Amino acid sequence: MAKSVEIKIPDDIEYRVMGNALGLLIASAGLLAGEMFRLRSFDYWLDDIVPLLLALWMGFRMFRNFISTMNAYQDSPSAASGRDRQIRETLKSEQAAVAQISAKTGYSPEQVVEEVAKRIEAQKAEALKKNKFNN
């Protein structure tokens, strides 16, 4: 027997990645507004310790959540496979319906001549009606 492994996926895992990305963006903005960037020297890193720590922490958390999200989606059945399965079932039912339709019977030469004669007579009658209205 194969042993099944159950992976628990938090409901808000995508939101965690997006939240950490936003936190990293805010921390990066703090670094851009800090002393190191303004004075163009790494000597002032102590003045920007808070944005540095926030950037490192948010970067680490975002990377960790991103990896866990990718692992969770890799192990879970994808929505595309569900759509593919539904398309295959639809195609099978359509093919079954097509297979049940009887083939059209061919027209005999007499039937073709009768239909053509009916159309010619109908066209003549329409032409006479138009001439009546025009004159």
Short mmCIF file of C-alpha atoms in Angstrom, two decimals:
data_model
loop_
_atom_site.label_atom_id
_atom_site.label_comp_id
_atom_site.label_asym_id
_atom_site.label_seq_id
_atom_site.Cartn_x
_atom_site.Cartn_y
_atom_site.Cartn_z
CA MET A 1 0.00 0.00 0.00
CA ALA A 2 1.13 3.50 -0.79
CA LYS A 3 1.39 5.85 2.12
CA SER A 4 -0.41 9.12 1.50
CA VAL A 5 1.01 12.36 2.83
CA GLU A 6 -1.34 15.19 3.69
CA ILE A 7 0.02 18.69 3.23
CA LYS A 8 -1.74 21.44 5.12
CA ILE A 9 -1.99 24.60 3.03
CA PRO A 10 -2.95 27.80 4.86
CA ASP A 11 -5.85 29.63 3.25
CA ASP A 12 -4.03 32.95 3.23
CA ILE A 13 -0.66 31.81 1.87
CA GLU A 14 -0.85 34.07 -1.19
CA TYR A 15 -1.73 37.04 0.98
CA ARG A 16 1.29 36.36 3.15
CA VAL A 17 3.60 36.50 0.13
CA MET A 18 1.97 39.72 -1.09
CA GLY A 19 2.09 41.25 2.40
CA ASN A 20 5.77 40.42 2.77
CA ALA A 21 6.47 41.88 -0.67
CA LEU A 22 4.71 45.08 0.37
CA GLY A 23 6.72 45.16 3.62
CA LEU A 24 9.93 44.69 1.64
CA LEU A 25 8.91 47.54 -0.64
CA ILE A 26 8.27 49.84 2.33
CA ALA A 27 11.58 48.86 3.93
CA SER A 28 13.38 49.54 0.63
CA ALA A 29 11.74 52.96 0.50
CA GLY A 30 13.07 53.58 4.01
CA LEU A 31 16.56 52.63 2.82
CA LEU A 32 16.30 54.96 -0.17
CA ALA A 33 15.32 57.83 2.13
CA GLY A 34 18.05 56.97 4.64
CA GLU A 35 21.46 58.37 5.37
CA MET A 36 23.42 55.71 3.45
CA PHE A 37 21.75 56.56 0.19
CA ARG A 38 21.72 60.31 0.77
CA LEU A 39 25.41 60.45 1.66
CA ARG A 40 26.38 57.58 -0.68
CA SER A 41 28.43 55.74 1.91
CA PHE A 42 28.04 52.45 3.79
CA ASP A 43 29.71 54.08 6.78
CA TYR A 44 26.29 55.32 7.94
CA TRP A 45 24.70 51.87 8.15
CA LEU A 46 24.04 52.30 11.86
CA ASP A 47 21.77 55.27 11.13
CA ASP A 48 19.70 53.05 8.83
CA ILE A 49 19.66 49.96 11.02
CA VAL A 50 15.84 49.81 11.31
CA PRO A 51 15.14 49.84 7.56
CA LEU A 52 18.02 47.40 7.03
CA LEU A 53 16.66 44.93 9.56
CA LEU A 54 13.13 45.31 8.22
CA ALA A 55 14.34 44.73 4.65
CA LEU A 56 16.31 41.64 5.67
CA TRP A 57 13.45 40.21 7.77
CA MET A 58 10.76 40.86 5.13
CA GLY A 59 13.01 39.49 2.38
CA PHE A 60 13.60 36.30 4.36
CA ARG A 61 9.89 35.87 5.17
CA MET A 62 8.86 36.58 1.57
CA PHE A 63 11.36 34.03 0.26
CA ARG A 64 10.24 31.41 2.79
CA ASN A 65 6.53 31.95 2.04
CA PHE A 66 7.17 32.00 -1.69
CA ILE A 67 8.96 28.65 -1.52
CA SER A 68 6.19 27.11 0.60
CA THR A 69 3.56 28.47 -1.80
CA MET A 70 5.33 26.97 -4.79
CA ASN A 71 5.68 23.63 -3.00
CA ALA A 72 2.01 23.65 -2.06
CA TYR A 73 0.89 24.41 -5.61
CA GLN A 74 3.26 21.83 -7.02
CA ASP A 75 1.81 19.09 -4.82
CA SER A 76 -1.85 20.05 -5.20
CA PRO A 77 -3.92 19.14 -8.25
CA SER A 78 -3.99 22.14 -10.51
CA ALA A 79 -7.09 23.90 -11.81
CA ALA A 80 -5.80 23.45 -15.36
CA SER A 81 -5.92 19.67 -15.03
CA GLY A 82 -9.52 19.99 -13.85
CA ARG A 83 -10.36 22.10 -16.89
CA ASP A 84 -8.58 19.61 -19.15
CA ARG A 85 -10.57 16.78 -17.61
CA GLN A 86 -13.82 18.71 -18.14
CA ILE A 87 -12.91 19.42 -21.77
CA ARG A 88 -12.12 15.76 -22.35
CA GLU A 89 -15.47 14.72 -20.85
CA THR A 90 -17.27 17.28 -23.00
CA LEU A 91 -15.50 16.03 -26.09
CA LYS A 92 -16.37 12.44 -25.24
CA SER A 93 -20.05 13.32 -24.87
CA GLU A 94 -20.00 15.30 -28.13
CA GLN A 95 -18.31 12.44 -29.92
CA ALA A 96 -20.92 10.07 -28.56
CA ALA A 97 -23.69 12.35 -29.81
CA VAL A 98 -22.05 12.59 -33.23
CA ALA A 99 -21.68 8.83 -33.35
CA GLN A 100 -25.42 8.42 -32.72
CA ILE A 101 -26.54 10.72 -35.54
CA SER A 102 -27.65 8.74 -38.53
CA ALA A 103 -26.03 9.45 -41.85
CA LYS A 104 -27.95 11.63 -44.33
CA THR A 105 -29.57 9.73 -47.08
CA GLY A 106 -28.62 10.80 -50.58
CA TYR A 107 -31.24 12.34 -52.84
CA SER A 108 -32.33 10.43 -55.86
CA PRO A 109 -32.08 12.18 -59.26
CA GLU A 110 -35.88 12.45 -59.44
CA GLN A 111 -36.04 14.26 -56.08
CA VAL A 112 -33.33 16.69 -57.18
CA VAL A 113 -35.22 17.50 -60.40
CA GLU A 114 -38.47 18.05 -58.45
CA GLU A 115 -36.81 20.40 -55.95
CA VAL A 116 -35.15 22.42 -58.72
CA ALA A 117 -38.45 22.68 -60.57
CA LYS A 118 -40.19 23.92 -57.38
CA ARG A 119 -37.54 26.60 -56.88
CA ILE A 120 -37.80 27.77 -60.48
CA GLU A 121 -41.59 28.03 -60.18
CA ALA A 122 -41.26 29.96 -56.91
CA GLN A 123 -38.77 32.38 -58.49
CA LYS A 124 -41.09 32.92 -61.48
CA ALA A 125 -44.01 33.65 -59.15
CA GLU A 126 -41.93 36.20 -57.20
CA ALA A 127 -40.83 37.87 -60.43
CA LEU A 128 -44.48 38.18 -61.57
CA LYS A 129 -45.45 39.73 -58.21
CA LYS A 130 -42.63 42.28 -58.49
CA ASN A 131 -43.65 43.16 -62.04
CA LYS A 132 -47.25 43.67 -60.91
CA PHE A 133 -46.17 46.09 -58.24
CA ASN A 134 -43.77 47.94 -60.55
CA ASN A 135 -46.33 48.43 -63.36
#
